[in-house]
Coordinates of C-alpha atoms in Angstrom, one line a residue:
Chain A
M1 CA 1.5 1.2 -87.6
P2 CA -1.8 2.5 -87.6
V3 CA -4.5 -0.7 -89.0
Y4 CA -5.5 -0.5 -92.5
R5 CA -1.6 -0.7 -92.9
Y6 CA -1.2 -4.0 -90.7
I7 CA -3.9 -5.3 -92.5
L8 CA -2.4 -4.4 -95.7
R9 CA 1.0 -6.0 -95.4
R10 CA -0.8 -9.3 -93.6
L11 CA -2.6 -9.6 -97.1
A12 CA 0.7 -9.1 -98.8
L13 CA 2.1 -12.3 -96.9
T14 CA -0.9 -14.0 -97.5
I15 CA -0.8 -14.0 -101.0
P16 CA 2.4 -15.9 -101.7
L17 CA 0.1 -18.8 -99.4
L18 CA -2.4 -19.1 -101.7
F19 CA -0.2 -19.5 -104.7
G20 CA 1.4 -22.5 -102.8
I21 CA -2.3 -24.1 -102.2
T22 CA -2.5 -24.0 -105.8
L23 CA 0.5 -25.1 -106.3
M24 CA 0.6 -27.8 -104.0
A25 CA -4.0 -28.7 -104.7
F26 CA -2.4 -29.0 -108.6
V27 CA 0.9 -31.6 -107.5
I28 CA -1.7 -33.4 -106.0
S29 CA -4.3 -34.1 -108.4
H30 CA -0.9 -34.2 -110.6
A31 CA 0.6 -37.2 -108.7
V32 CA -3.2 -39.6 -109.1
P33 CA -2.1 -42.3 -110.4
A34 CA -4.8 -41.9 -112.1
D35 CA -5.6 -40.3 -115.9
P36 CA -7.4 -37.0 -115.1
V37 CA -9.5 -37.8 -118.6
T38 CA -10.4 -41.1 -117.0
A39 CA -11.3 -39.8 -114.2
N40 CA -13.0 -36.4 -115.3
L41 CA -15.5 -38.2 -118.5
G42 CA -17.3 -40.5 -118.5
Q43 CA -17.0 -44.1 -120.2
K44 CA -18.4 -42.6 -123.4
A45 CA -16.6 -39.8 -123.9
M46 CA -13.3 -41.9 -123.2
S47 CA -14.8 -44.6 -126.5
D48 CA -15.2 -41.0 -128.3
P49 CA -11.1 -39.8 -129.3
E50 CA -11.9 -36.3 -130.2
I51 CA -13.8 -35.7 -127.3
V52 CA -10.5 -36.3 -124.9
A53 CA -8.7 -34.8 -126.9
A54 CA -11.2 -31.4 -126.8
F55 CA -10.6 -32.2 -123.4
R56 CA -7.3 -32.0 -123.1
A57 CA -6.4 -28.8 -124.7
E58 CA -9.6 -27.7 -122.9
W59 CA -7.5 -29.1 -119.4
G60 CA -4.1 -27.9 -121.4
L61 CA -2.7 -31.7 -120.2
D62 CA -0.8 -32.1 -123.3
K63 CA 1.3 -28.9 -122.7
P64 CA 5.2 -29.3 -120.3
L65 CA 4.1 -29.4 -116.6
P66 CA 4.5 -25.3 -115.7
Q67 CA 2.3 -24.2 -118.4
Q68 CA 0.1 -26.1 -117.2
Y69 CA 0.0 -24.7 -113.6
L70 CA -1.2 -21.3 -115.4
I71 CA -3.7 -22.6 -117.0
Y72 CA -4.7 -24.3 -114.4
L73 CA -4.8 -21.7 -112.2
G74 CA -6.3 -19.4 -114.9
N75 CA -9.4 -21.9 -114.5
L76 CA -9.6 -21.4 -111.0
L77 CA -9.4 -17.6 -111.7
Q78 CA -12.5 -18.0 -113.5
G79 CA -14.0 -20.2 -110.3
D80 CA -13.5 -24.0 -112.8
L81 CA -12.7 -26.4 -110.0
G82 CA -13.5 -29.0 -112.7
R83 CA -16.5 -31.5 -113.0
S84 CA -17.6 -33.7 -110.1
I85 CA -18.0 -37.6 -111.5
K86 CA -20.4 -37.9 -109.3
S87 CA -22.3 -34.9 -109.5
R88 CA -21.9 -34.4 -112.7
R89 CA -22.3 -30.6 -111.6
P90 CA -19.2 -28.3 -111.6
V91 CA -17.8 -28.5 -108.5
L92 CA -18.0 -24.9 -107.6
E93 CA -22.2 -25.0 -108.0
D94 CA -22.2 -28.2 -105.0
L95 CA -19.9 -26.4 -103.2
R96 CA -22.4 -23.4 -103.7
A97 CA -25.4 -25.4 -102.4
F98 CA -23.7 -27.4 -99.8
L99 CA -21.7 -24.7 -97.8
P100 CA -23.9 -23.1 -96.2
A101 CA -25.8 -26.1 -94.2
T102 CA -21.6 -26.5 -93.4
L103 CA -20.9 -22.7 -92.0
E104 CA -24.3 -22.7 -89.9
L105 CA -23.0 -25.9 -88.1
A106 CA -19.3 -25.4 -88.0
T107 CA -20.4 -21.6 -86.3
A108 CA -23.0 -23.5 -83.9
S109 CA -19.7 -25.5 -82.6
I110 CA -17.7 -22.8 -82.0
L111 CA -19.9 -20.5 -80.1
F112 CA -20.9 -23.2 -78.2
G113 CA -17.0 -24.7 -77.6
A114 CA -15.8 -20.5 -77.2
I115 CA -18.7 -19.9 -74.9
L116 CA -18.1 -23.5 -73.4
G117 CA -14.8 -23.8 -73.3
L118 CA -14.3 -19.9 -71.9
I119 CA -15.7 -20.7 -68.7
L120 CA -14.9 -23.4 -67.8
G121 CA -11.0 -23.1 -68.2
L122 CA -11.5 -20.0 -66.6
A123 CA -13.8 -21.9 -63.5
S124 CA -10.6 -24.4 -63.4
A125 CA -8.3 -21.8 -63.2
L126 CA -10.3 -19.7 -60.7
W127 CA -10.5 -22.1 -58.7
R128 CA -7.1 -24.4 -59.3
N129 CA -7.0 -27.8 -58.0
S130 CA -9.9 -28.2 -56.6
W131 CA -12.4 -31.4 -57.7
L132 CA -13.4 -29.1 -60.5
D133 CA -10.1 -27.7 -62.0
H134 CA -10.0 -31.9 -61.2
G135 CA -13.2 -32.6 -63.6
V136 CA -13.1 -30.2 -66.0
R137 CA -9.0 -31.9 -66.8
V138 CA -9.9 -34.3 -67.5
V139 CA -13.5 -34.0 -68.7
S140 CA -11.6 -31.4 -71.6
L141 CA -9.2 -34.5 -71.5
F142 CA -12.1 -37.3 -73.3
G143 CA -13.3 -34.2 -75.2
V144 CA -9.8 -34.4 -77.5
S145 CA -9.8 -37.6 -77.0
M146 CA -13.0 -39.3 -78.6
P147 CA -13.6 -39.8 -82.7
V148 CA -16.0 -37.6 -83.4
F149 CA -17.6 -39.8 -85.6
W150 CA -18.0 -42.2 -83.1
L151 CA -19.4 -39.6 -80.9
A152 CA -22.0 -39.4 -83.3
L153 CA -23.4 -42.1 -83.3
L154 CA -23.2 -42.8 -79.3
A155 CA -25.2 -39.8 -79.5
L156 CA -27.9 -40.5 -81.1
F157 CA -28.4 -43.2 -80.5
F158 CA -29.2 -42.6 -76.7
F159 CA -30.4 -38.8 -77.4
Y160 CA -32.7 -39.7 -80.0
A161 CA -33.0 -42.9 -80.7
R162 CA -33.2 -44.4 -76.8
L163 CA -33.9 -41.3 -74.6
G164 CA -36.0 -39.1 -77.5
W165 CA -34.3 -36.1 -76.4
A166 CA -33.2 -34.2 -79.2
V167 CA -35.0 -34.7 -82.8
G168 CA -33.5 -37.1 -85.6
P169 CA -31.3 -36.2 -88.0
G170 CA -31.5 -33.7 -90.7
R171 CA -31.9 -29.7 -91.1
L172 CA -35.6 -29.4 -90.5
D173 CA -38.0 -32.3 -89.5
V174 CA -39.6 -34.0 -92.4
G175 CA -43.0 -31.5 -94.0
L176 CA -41.8 -28.5 -93.2
E177 CA -41.5 -25.8 -95.4
P178 CA -37.7 -24.6 -95.5
P179 CA -38.1 -20.8 -95.7
P180 CA -37.0 -19.0 -98.6
A181 CA -33.6 -18.3 -99.2
V182 CA -31.5 -16.4 -98.0
T183 CA -28.3 -16.9 -96.6
G184 CA -28.7 -20.7 -96.8
L185 CA -28.3 -20.5 -93.0
L186 CA -31.8 -22.0 -92.3
T187 CA -31.1 -20.1 -88.9
V188 CA -30.9 -16.8 -90.6
D189 CA -33.2 -17.4 -93.3
A190 CA -36.5 -18.7 -90.5
F191 CA -35.7 -15.2 -89.0
L192 CA -35.5 -13.4 -91.3
A193 CA -38.4 -14.5 -92.9
R194 CA -40.6 -14.0 -89.3
D195 CA -40.9 -18.2 -89.4
W196 CA -40.6 -18.9 -85.4
V197 CA -41.6 -22.3 -86.2
V198 CA -39.1 -23.0 -88.8
L199 CA -36.8 -21.3 -86.8
R200 CA -38.0 -23.3 -83.8
N201 CA -37.0 -27.0 -85.3
A202 CA -33.6 -25.9 -87.4
L203 CA -32.5 -24.4 -83.8
A204 CA -33.3 -28.1 -82.1
H205 CA -31.7 -29.2 -85.4
L206 CA -28.6 -28.3 -84.6
V207 CA -27.7 -28.4 -81.5
L208 CA -26.8 -32.7 -80.8
P209 CA -24.9 -32.2 -84.1
A210 CA -23.5 -28.7 -83.2
L211 CA -23.1 -29.9 -79.8
V212 CA -21.0 -33.5 -80.8
L213 CA -19.3 -31.7 -83.5
G214 CA -17.7 -29.1 -81.0
A215 CA -16.5 -31.3 -78.4
Y216 CA -12.7 -31.7 -79.8
T217 CA -12.9 -28.1 -79.9
T218 CA -15.2 -27.4 -75.8
G219 CA -12.0 -29.1 -74.3
L220 CA -8.6 -27.6 -76.2
I221 CA -10.6 -23.6 -76.3
T222 CA -11.0 -25.3 -72.1
R223 CA -7.3 -26.0 -71.9
V224 CA -6.3 -23.3 -73.3
T225 CA -7.7 -21.0 -70.9
R226 CA -6.8 -22.7 -68.4
S227 CA -3.2 -22.7 -68.5
A228 CA -3.0 -19.4 -70.6
M229 CA -5.2 -18.0 -67.4
L230 CA -3.0 -19.6 -64.5
E231 CA 0.1 -17.8 -66.5
V232 CA -1.2 -15.0 -66.0
L233 CA -2.4 -14.8 -62.4
S234 CA 1.1 -15.8 -61.9
Q235 CA 2.7 -12.6 -63.6
D236 CA 4.0 -9.9 -61.1
Y237 CA 1.6 -7.3 -62.8
I238 CA -1.2 -9.0 -61.0
R239 CA 0.8 -9.5 -57.9
T240 CA 1.0 -5.9 -57.4
A241 CA -3.0 -4.9 -59.2
R242 CA -3.3 -7.2 -55.6
A243 CA -1.1 -4.9 -53.6
K244 CA -2.3 -1.8 -54.8
G245 CA -5.9 -2.9 -53.3
L246 CA -8.1 -3.5 -56.7
P247 CA -11.1 -5.3 -55.6
T248 CA -10.6 -9.0 -57.6
R249 CA -13.2 -8.5 -59.4
T250 CA -10.8 -5.6 -61.1
T251 CA -7.9 -7.6 -61.1
L252 CA -9.3 -11.1 -62.8
T253 CA -11.3 -9.4 -65.6
R254 CA -9.2 -5.9 -66.5
H255 CA -6.0 -7.3 -65.7
A256 CA -6.0 -10.7 -66.1
L257 CA -8.8 -12.0 -68.6
R258 CA -7.7 -9.8 -71.4
N259 CA -4.4 -11.0 -71.7
A260 CA -5.5 -14.6 -71.0
L261 CA -7.6 -13.5 -74.5
I262 CA -5.1 -13.2 -76.2
P263 CA -3.8 -17.1 -76.9
V264 CA -7.7 -17.8 -76.5
V265 CA -8.4 -16.0 -79.4
T266 CA -6.0 -17.5 -81.8
V267 CA -6.9 -21.4 -80.9
I268 CA -10.7 -19.9 -81.5
G269 CA -9.8 -18.8 -85.1
F270 CA -7.7 -21.9 -86.5
S271 CA -10.1 -24.1 -84.8
Y272 CA -13.2 -23.0 -86.9
G273 CA -11.1 -23.9 -89.2
N274 CA -11.1 -27.8 -87.6
L275 CA -14.4 -27.6 -87.2
L276 CA -15.1 -27.0 -91.1
A277 CA -13.5 -30.4 -91.9
G278 CA -14.6 -31.9 -89.0
T279 CA -18.1 -32.1 -90.5
V280 CA -16.5 -34.1 -93.3
L281 CA -16.8 -36.5 -90.3
I282 CA -20.0 -36.1 -88.7
E283 CA -22.3 -34.9 -91.8
N284 CA -23.5 -38.3 -93.2
I285 CA -24.2 -39.8 -89.9
F286 CA -26.7 -36.8 -89.2
A287 CA -28.3 -36.7 -92.6
W288 CA -26.1 -32.8 -92.7
P289 CA -26.7 -31.3 -96.3
G290 CA -23.4 -30.0 -96.5
I291 CA -19.8 -30.4 -98.1
G292 CA -18.6 -32.1 -94.8
Q293 CA -21.2 -35.6 -96.3
Y294 CA -20.5 -33.7 -100.9
A295 CA -16.9 -34.6 -99.3
Y296 CA -17.6 -37.8 -97.1
R297 CA -18.8 -39.8 -100.2
A298 CA -16.4 -38.0 -102.2
S299 CA -13.5 -39.9 -100.8
T300 CA -15.6 -43.0 -100.6
S301 CA -16.4 -42.9 -104.2
L302 CA -12.6 -41.6 -104.9
D303 CA -14.7 -38.8 -106.8
F304 CA -11.2 -36.0 -106.8
P305 CA -12.1 -33.2 -107.9
A306 CA -15.6 -32.7 -105.0
I307 CA -11.8 -33.3 -103.1
M308 CA -9.8 -31.4 -104.7
G309 CA -12.7 -28.8 -104.3
V310 CA -14.1 -28.8 -100.6
S311 CA -10.3 -29.5 -99.5
M312 CA -9.0 -25.7 -101.6
V313 CA -11.9 -24.0 -99.8
I314 CA -11.4 -25.1 -96.7
A315 CA -7.9 -24.0 -96.3
L316 CA -9.4 -20.6 -97.4
I317 CA -11.7 -20.2 -95.6
F318 CA -9.2 -21.4 -93.4
I319 CA -6.8 -18.5 -94.0
V320 CA -9.1 -15.6 -93.9
T321 CA -10.0 -16.4 -90.3
N322 CA -6.7 -16.3 -89.5
L323 CA -6.3 -13.0 -91.3
V324 CA -9.0 -11.5 -89.1
V325 CA -8.0 -13.3 -85.8
D326 CA -4.8 -11.3 -86.8
V327 CA -6.5 -8.5 -87.3
L328 CA -8.1 -9.0 -83.9
Y329 CA -5.1 -9.1 -82.3
F330 CA -3.5 -6.4 -83.1
V331 CA -6.9 -4.3 -82.3
L332 CA -6.4 -6.0 -78.7
D333 CA -2.9 -6.4 -78.2
P334 CA -1.9 -2.7 -77.8
R335 CA 1.9 -3.5 -78.2
L336 CA 1.4 -5.0 -81.4
R337 CA 1.1 -1.9 -82.5
A338 CA 3.4 0.1 -80.7
S339 CA 6.2 -1.4 -83.0
Chain B
M2 CA 32.5 -17.3 -66.6
S3 CA 33.0 -19.6 -63.3
S4 CA 35.0 -18.2 -60.3
P5 CA 37.9 -20.5 -59.2
S6 CA 37.0 -21.0 -55.9
L7 CA 34.2 -23.9 -57.6
A8 CA 37.0 -25.4 -59.4
L9 CA 37.1 -28.5 -58.0
P10 CA 40.2 -29.0 -55.7
Q11 CA 42.9 -31.1 -58.3
D12 CA 42.7 -34.6 -56.0
A13 CA 39.1 -35.1 -54.8
E14 CA 37.2 -38.0 -56.5
P15 CA 34.2 -36.8 -58.5
V16 CA 32.1 -38.2 -57.2
L17 CA 29.3 -39.7 -59.1
R18 CA 25.5 -41.0 -58.5
P19 CA 24.5 -43.8 -59.6
Q20 CA 22.4 -43.5 -63.0
P21 CA 19.2 -43.9 -62.4
S22 CA 17.4 -46.8 -63.9
T23 CA 14.5 -46.1 -66.4
W24 CA 12.0 -47.6 -63.5
T25 CA 13.0 -45.6 -61.1
V26 CA 12.7 -42.6 -63.4
L27 CA 9.0 -43.5 -63.8
G28 CA 8.2 -43.9 -60.6
R29 CA 9.5 -40.6 -59.6
F30 CA 8.0 -39.3 -63.0
L31 CA 4.1 -40.9 -62.2
R32 CA 4.4 -40.2 -58.1
G33 CA 1.1 -38.1 -57.7
K34 CA 0.5 -38.0 -60.8
P35 CA -3.0 -40.2 -61.2
L36 CA -4.0 -39.7 -64.4
A37 CA -0.9 -39.9 -66.0
T38 CA -0.1 -43.4 -64.1
L39 CA -3.5 -44.7 -65.8
G40 CA -1.8 -43.8 -69.2
V41 CA 1.4 -45.7 -68.5
I42 CA -1.2 -48.3 -67.5
L43 CA -4.1 -48.8 -70.9
F44 CA -1.7 -47.7 -73.0
T45 CA 0.8 -51.1 -71.8
A46 CA -2.7 -52.4 -71.7
W47 CA -3.1 -51.8 -75.5
V48 CA -0.1 -53.1 -76.7
L49 CA 0.2 -56.2 -74.7
I50 CA -3.2 -56.9 -76.1
S51 CA -2.2 -55.9 -79.8
L52 CA 1.1 -58.3 -79.1
L53 CA -1.1 -61.2 -77.4
A54 CA -4.2 -60.4 -80.2
P55 CA -4.1 -64.2 -81.2
V56 CA -3.1 -66.3 -78.2
L57 CA -7.1 -63.9 -76.6
A58 CA -8.9 -63.7 -79.4
P59 CA -11.7 -66.1 -79.1
Y60 CA -12.5 -66.3 -83.3
A61 CA -10.3 -65.5 -85.5
P62 CA -10.5 -61.9 -87.0
L63 CA -12.3 -62.8 -90.8
E64 CA -13.9 -66.3 -89.9
Q65 CA -17.5 -65.9 -91.0
D66 CA -20.5 -67.2 -89.5
I67 CA -23.7 -65.6 -91.1
A68 CA -26.5 -67.5 -89.2
N69 CA -25.5 -65.5 -86.2
R70 CA -24.9 -62.3 -88.0
L71 CA -25.9 -58.8 -86.0
Q72 CA -25.6 -61.3 -82.6
G73 CA -26.0 -58.9 -79.7
P74 CA -22.9 -59.0 -76.6
S75 CA -23.7 -63.0 -75.2
E76 CA -21.1 -65.2 -73.4
Q77 CA -20.2 -67.0 -76.8
H78 CA -19.4 -63.2 -78.2
W79 CA -19.0 -60.6 -75.3
F80 CA -19.0 -57.4 -77.7
G81 CA -21.9 -59.6 -80.4
T82 CA -21.0 -60.1 -84.5
D83 CA -21.3 -57.6 -87.2
Q84 CA -23.1 -58.6 -90.0
L85 CA -21.4 -60.5 -91.7
G86 CA -21.0 -62.8 -88.1
R87 CA -17.6 -62.3 -86.9
D88 CA -17.0 -62.1 -83.2
V89 CA -16.9 -58.0 -82.8
F90 CA -14.4 -58.4 -79.6
S91 CA -11.7 -60.5 -81.6
R92 CA -11.5 -57.7 -84.2
V93 CA -11.3 -55.3 -82.2
L94 CA -8.8 -57.2 -79.8
Y95 CA -6.2 -57.4 -83.7
G96 CA -7.0 -53.8 -84.6
G97 CA -4.5 -52.4 -81.9
R98 CA -2.6 -54.2 -84.6
L99 CA -3.0 -52.2 -86.6
S100 CA -3.6 -48.4 -85.4
L101 CA -0.9 -48.6 -82.9
P102 CA 3.0 -49.2 -85.5
A103 CA 0.1 -47.1 -88.2
G104 CA 0.5 -44.0 -85.6
V105 CA 4.2 -45.0 -84.7
M106 CA 5.0 -45.2 -88.3
V107 CA 3.6 -41.9 -89.0
V108 CA 5.0 -40.0 -85.5
I109 CA 8.5 -41.1 -85.4
V110 CA 9.1 -41.2 -90.3
A111 CA 7.2 -37.1 -90.0
G112 CA 9.5 -37.3 -86.7
I113 CA 12.4 -37.7 -88.9
I114 CA 11.7 -35.8 -91.7
G115 CA 10.6 -32.9 -90.0
T116 CA 13.8 -32.5 -87.9
G117 CA 15.9 -33.5 -90.7
V118 CA 14.9 -30.8 -93.0
G119 CA 13.6 -27.9 -89.6
A120 CA 17.2 -28.6 -88.5
L121 CA 18.5 -27.6 -92.1
A122 CA 16.5 -24.6 -91.8
G123 CA 17.8 -23.6 -89.6
F124 CA 21.5 -24.2 -89.1
I125 CA 21.4 -22.7 -92.4
G126 CA 18.7 -20.3 -92.3
G127 CA 18.7 -17.7 -95.0
W128 CA 16.7 -18.5 -98.7
F129 CA 16.6 -21.7 -97.0
D130 CA 15.1 -21.5 -94.1
E131 CA 12.9 -18.6 -95.4
L132 CA 11.1 -21.7 -98.4
T133 CA 11.0 -23.8 -96.0
M134 CA 9.0 -21.6 -93.5
R135 CA 6.8 -21.0 -96.2
A136 CA 6.5 -24.2 -97.3
T137 CA 5.5 -26.0 -94.0
E138 CA 3.0 -22.4 -94.0
V139 CA 1.2 -23.8 -97.2
F140 CA 0.7 -27.3 -95.5
L141 CA 0.2 -25.8 -92.5
A142 CA -3.4 -24.0 -94.3
F143 CA -4.8 -26.9 -95.1
P144 CA -6.7 -28.6 -91.9
T145 CA -5.0 -32.4 -90.8
I146 CA -7.8 -34.3 -91.7
I147 CA -8.4 -33.0 -95.0
L148 CA -5.3 -32.8 -96.2
A149 CA -4.7 -36.9 -95.9
M150 CA -8.1 -37.2 -97.8
A151 CA -6.7 -35.3 -100.7
V152 CA -3.9 -37.1 -100.4
A153 CA -4.8 -40.6 -99.3
A154 CA -7.7 -40.0 -101.9
A155 CA -5.6 -39.6 -104.4
L156 CA -2.3 -42.5 -104.0
G157 CA -5.4 -44.5 -103.7
P158 CA -7.0 -45.8 -100.6
S159 CA -3.7 -48.3 -98.6
L160 CA -2.9 -48.7 -96.1
I161 CA 0.3 -47.6 -96.9
N162 CA -1.5 -45.4 -99.1
A163 CA -2.9 -43.7 -95.9
I164 CA 0.0 -43.3 -93.1
V165 CA 2.1 -42.2 -96.2
A166 CA -0.6 -38.7 -96.4
M167 CA -0.7 -38.9 -93.2
V168 CA 3.9 -38.4 -93.0
V169 CA 2.8 -35.6 -95.9
V170 CA 0.3 -33.9 -93.2
W171 CA 2.8 -34.6 -90.7
W172 CA 5.3 -34.2 -91.1
P173 CA 5.8 -29.6 -90.8
N174 CA 5.8 -29.0 -87.2
Y175 CA 7.6 -31.6 -86.6
A176 CA 9.7 -28.9 -89.3
R177 CA 8.6 -25.8 -87.3
V178 CA 9.1 -26.7 -83.9
V179 CA 12.5 -28.6 -84.0
R180 CA 14.0 -25.5 -86.4
S181 CA 13.5 -23.1 -82.7
L182 CA 14.2 -25.7 -80.9
V183 CA 18.0 -25.0 -83.5
L184 CA 17.9 -21.4 -83.5
G185 CA 18.0 -21.3 -79.9
V186 CA 21.3 -24.2 -79.8
K187 CA 22.2 -22.6 -82.1
S188 CA 23.6 -19.4 -80.7
Q189 CA 24.8 -21.3 -77.5
E190 CA 28.4 -20.8 -76.0
F191 CA 29.3 -23.8 -76.5
V192 CA 28.0 -24.1 -80.7
E193 CA 30.4 -21.0 -80.7
A194 CA 33.4 -23.5 -79.4
A195 CA 32.8 -25.4 -81.5
R196 CA 32.5 -23.1 -84.3
A197 CA 35.8 -21.6 -83.0
L198 CA 38.4 -25.2 -82.7
G199 CA 37.5 -25.3 -86.5
V200 CA 34.8 -28.0 -86.2
P201 CA 33.2 -28.6 -90.0
H202 CA 30.0 -27.3 -90.1
G203 CA 28.3 -30.7 -91.3
R204 CA 28.8 -32.1 -87.7
I205 CA 28.9 -28.8 -85.7
L206 CA 25.4 -29.6 -86.5
W207 CA 25.1 -33.4 -86.0
R208 CA 27.2 -33.5 -82.3
T209 CA 26.3 -30.2 -81.4
V210 CA 23.1 -29.1 -81.9
L211 CA 21.3 -32.0 -82.7
P212 CA 21.5 -33.9 -79.5
N213 CA 20.7 -31.0 -77.1
C214 CA 17.2 -30.5 -79.2
L215 CA 15.9 -34.6 -79.1
A216 CA 14.7 -34.5 -76.3
P217 CA 11.9 -32.1 -76.9
A218 CA 11.2 -33.0 -80.2
V219 CA 10.9 -36.6 -78.6
V220 CA 8.5 -35.9 -75.8
L221 CA 6.5 -33.6 -78.6
A222 CA 5.9 -37.0 -80.7
T223 CA 4.9 -38.7 -77.5
I224 CA 1.7 -36.2 -76.5
D225 CA 1.3 -37.0 -80.6
L226 CA 0.8 -40.4 -81.3
G227 CA -2.6 -39.7 -80.1
N228 CA -3.5 -37.5 -82.3
A229 CA -2.1 -39.8 -85.4
I230 CA -4.2 -42.6 -83.7
L231 CA -6.8 -40.8 -84.3
V232 CA -6.2 -39.3 -87.6
F233 CA -5.3 -42.6 -88.8
A234 CA -8.9 -43.9 -87.3
G235 CA -10.5 -41.0 -89.2
L236 CA -9.3 -41.9 -92.9
S237 CA -9.5 -45.1 -92.2
F238 CA -13.8 -44.2 -91.3
L239 CA -14.0 -42.6 -94.9
G240 CA -12.8 -45.9 -96.5
L241 CA -8.6 -44.1 -96.8
G242 CA -7.6 -47.0 -95.1
P243 CA -6.8 -50.5 -95.4
E244 CA -9.4 -53.0 -97.3
P245 CA -12.8 -52.7 -96.1
S246 CA -12.9 -56.6 -94.6
T247 CA -9.5 -55.2 -92.6
P248 CA -10.6 -55.6 -88.6
E249 CA -9.4 -51.7 -88.0
W250 CA -11.7 -49.7 -86.1
G251 CA -12.0 -46.5 -87.7
R252 CA -13.2 -48.5 -90.3
M253 CA -15.8 -50.8 -87.9
V254 CA -17.3 -47.6 -87.1
A255 CA -18.2 -47.1 -90.5
D256 CA -19.7 -50.3 -90.6
G257 CA -21.4 -50.1 -87.9
I258 CA -23.4 -46.3 -89.6
A259 CA -25.6 -49.1 -91.4
Y260 CA -26.8 -51.0 -88.5
F261 CA -27.8 -48.2 -86.0
D262 CA -29.5 -51.4 -83.7
Q263 CA -26.6 -53.5 -83.2
W264 CA -24.9 -50.5 -81.1
W265 CA -22.4 -52.5 -80.5
M266 CA -20.2 -52.9 -84.1
A267 CA -19.9 -48.7 -83.2
A268 CA -19.8 -49.1 -80.2
F269 CA -16.5 -51.2 -79.2
P270 CA -14.6 -50.3 -82.1
G271 CA -14.7 -46.9 -80.5
L272 CA -14.3 -47.4 -77.2
A273 CA -11.1 -49.4 -78.7
I274 CA -9.7 -45.7 -80.1
F275 CA -11.1 -43.3 -77.3
T276 CA -9.5 -45.4 -74.3
V277 CA -5.8 -45.3 -76.8
V278 CA -6.4 -42.2 -77.5
I279 CA -6.6 -40.7 -74.0
A280 CA -3.7 -42.7 -72.7
F281 CA -0.9 -41.1 -74.8
N282 CA -3.7 -37.5 -73.9
F283 CA -3.5 -38.6 -70.3
L284 CA 0.4 -39.3 -70.2
G285 CA 1.1 -36.3 -72.8
D286 CA -0.7 -33.9 -69.9
G287 CA 1.5 -34.9 -66.8
I288 CA 4.5 -34.6 -68.9
R289 CA 3.4 -30.5 -69.6
D290 CA 2.9 -30.7 -66.1
A291 CA 6.2 -31.9 -65.5
L292 CA 7.8 -29.8 -67.5
D293 CA 6.3 -26.7 -67.3
P294 CA 7.4 -25.1 -63.8
R295 CA 5.0 -22.3 -63.9
L296 CA 2.6 -25.3 -63.1
R297 CA 4.2 -27.4 -60.3
K298 CA 2.2 -27.7 -57.1

């Protein structure tokens, strides 16, 4: 099957999923015990029956549920995710302002997690049952067992407050002028502006939160890499490769690693969505102005439209990354193309 | 299928080996697995601590002592005191009484719902299977903590609602696992035999198929417990769990953020979460190793 046909098929399968997600968001937001009118309108507006009626009409709250869902869908398609109770701005605008910081953090985390996880996992599998293997296994279990918000506090306490090795919370030092916004990712924008001082500072601020956020993912990727590699190494074709006298290095890279990478790529793909979600638990601690902090504030003040907006966006990114991973797979694995 | 020479002679006494006791089985499982052993010890310790918290705790978990607020660890207060002068050590001990049962509840309820839905989907097949699987995909499209957060926020923050929210998020995993197990068992010969004997469908599912799927599902649930406790702590940290004054670990860590220099306020409850979760992960790792013959030494 040619790649474009595969992509089209996967896209077609994504459409019902998207509908499902909107339906779920609709059901959750209509299961709110609080009246969406009181949730969305201020106290003052509530006392004006005309405004209430207009709001009901706008969101179609006076119509039967299936019709309401269609209206909700229509609003979504126009990018209308409602208005945040807290910021009083459209949720979409808020998300646009906060998303880049989170994307930058999650991307740094996945890079760190994937590189370190692959190295540790491979080393662990190759020197199986050595002290290195045992050490890596324990450390990777530590990684998947630590509450990320606790790790964040500990890391800030030790590496910033006590040892002074890391820079403080936030994306840049106070007083440093951020580069002109192009992508919203400070590192990329600083690079584009050739502003090396800001670039170094932005990277320094990125290190600690990215390491903390990526701890779970690193543990996970290490574990998956290790077990995938062990499984592949026990296969007949590896024995064949060794038997026909291939150098160990070639056997490992060309035969073993390529096959072991398949499950690893899947985990990396779905970890990205989890990293985006995980920011909810740490951005507040690192004063990182992303959707995680936005969602944290929204959840503690029960700003419902904002919470739904964040969940929908993260679910969307989650679906897209999975789609990309599946396509990558298809390109990597000749067996899939043949069938 | 079986050759006649393998059949028991008519007069042979069946040799019954004594059923090994639970302890023997546990001992055999733990042999040569120091991490799994440590997991069992940690878990047992936490169960005992939770049960005996009222006896072990030197102070009542809600007892305030404003004069001694924000005190560091000392002889009187091993883990220090919080912003209201409550004893952190006592609150950490009491925290287990919430987190452990909450995690167990989530896994059990989600396990039952998921097993029911998954078994029916796998057994009935056809459009019902298709529909359920698409539904689970929608649930799984949301990262766990985000969906749980949305549901918990919609229901309103409380202990019960946090558990309900987690069940909503948790069951699809079990549904998918049990479905695939049922599909595997369904095509086995003993199920075919039951069908041929005219056993009704419901009875086949309940008496023949399900019992053969339960062991893996229970193993999954055990491994899953640590994760459930971790997410519960996360919800609680976000303020979507039990009410603020409750001695709950995630909540206590959240309280500690505002008192950064009083590190003990967040450090000890977090350590509690960590030790409980790692106990389950050590245990789960041992189980996985035992189940996977390829990984045996």
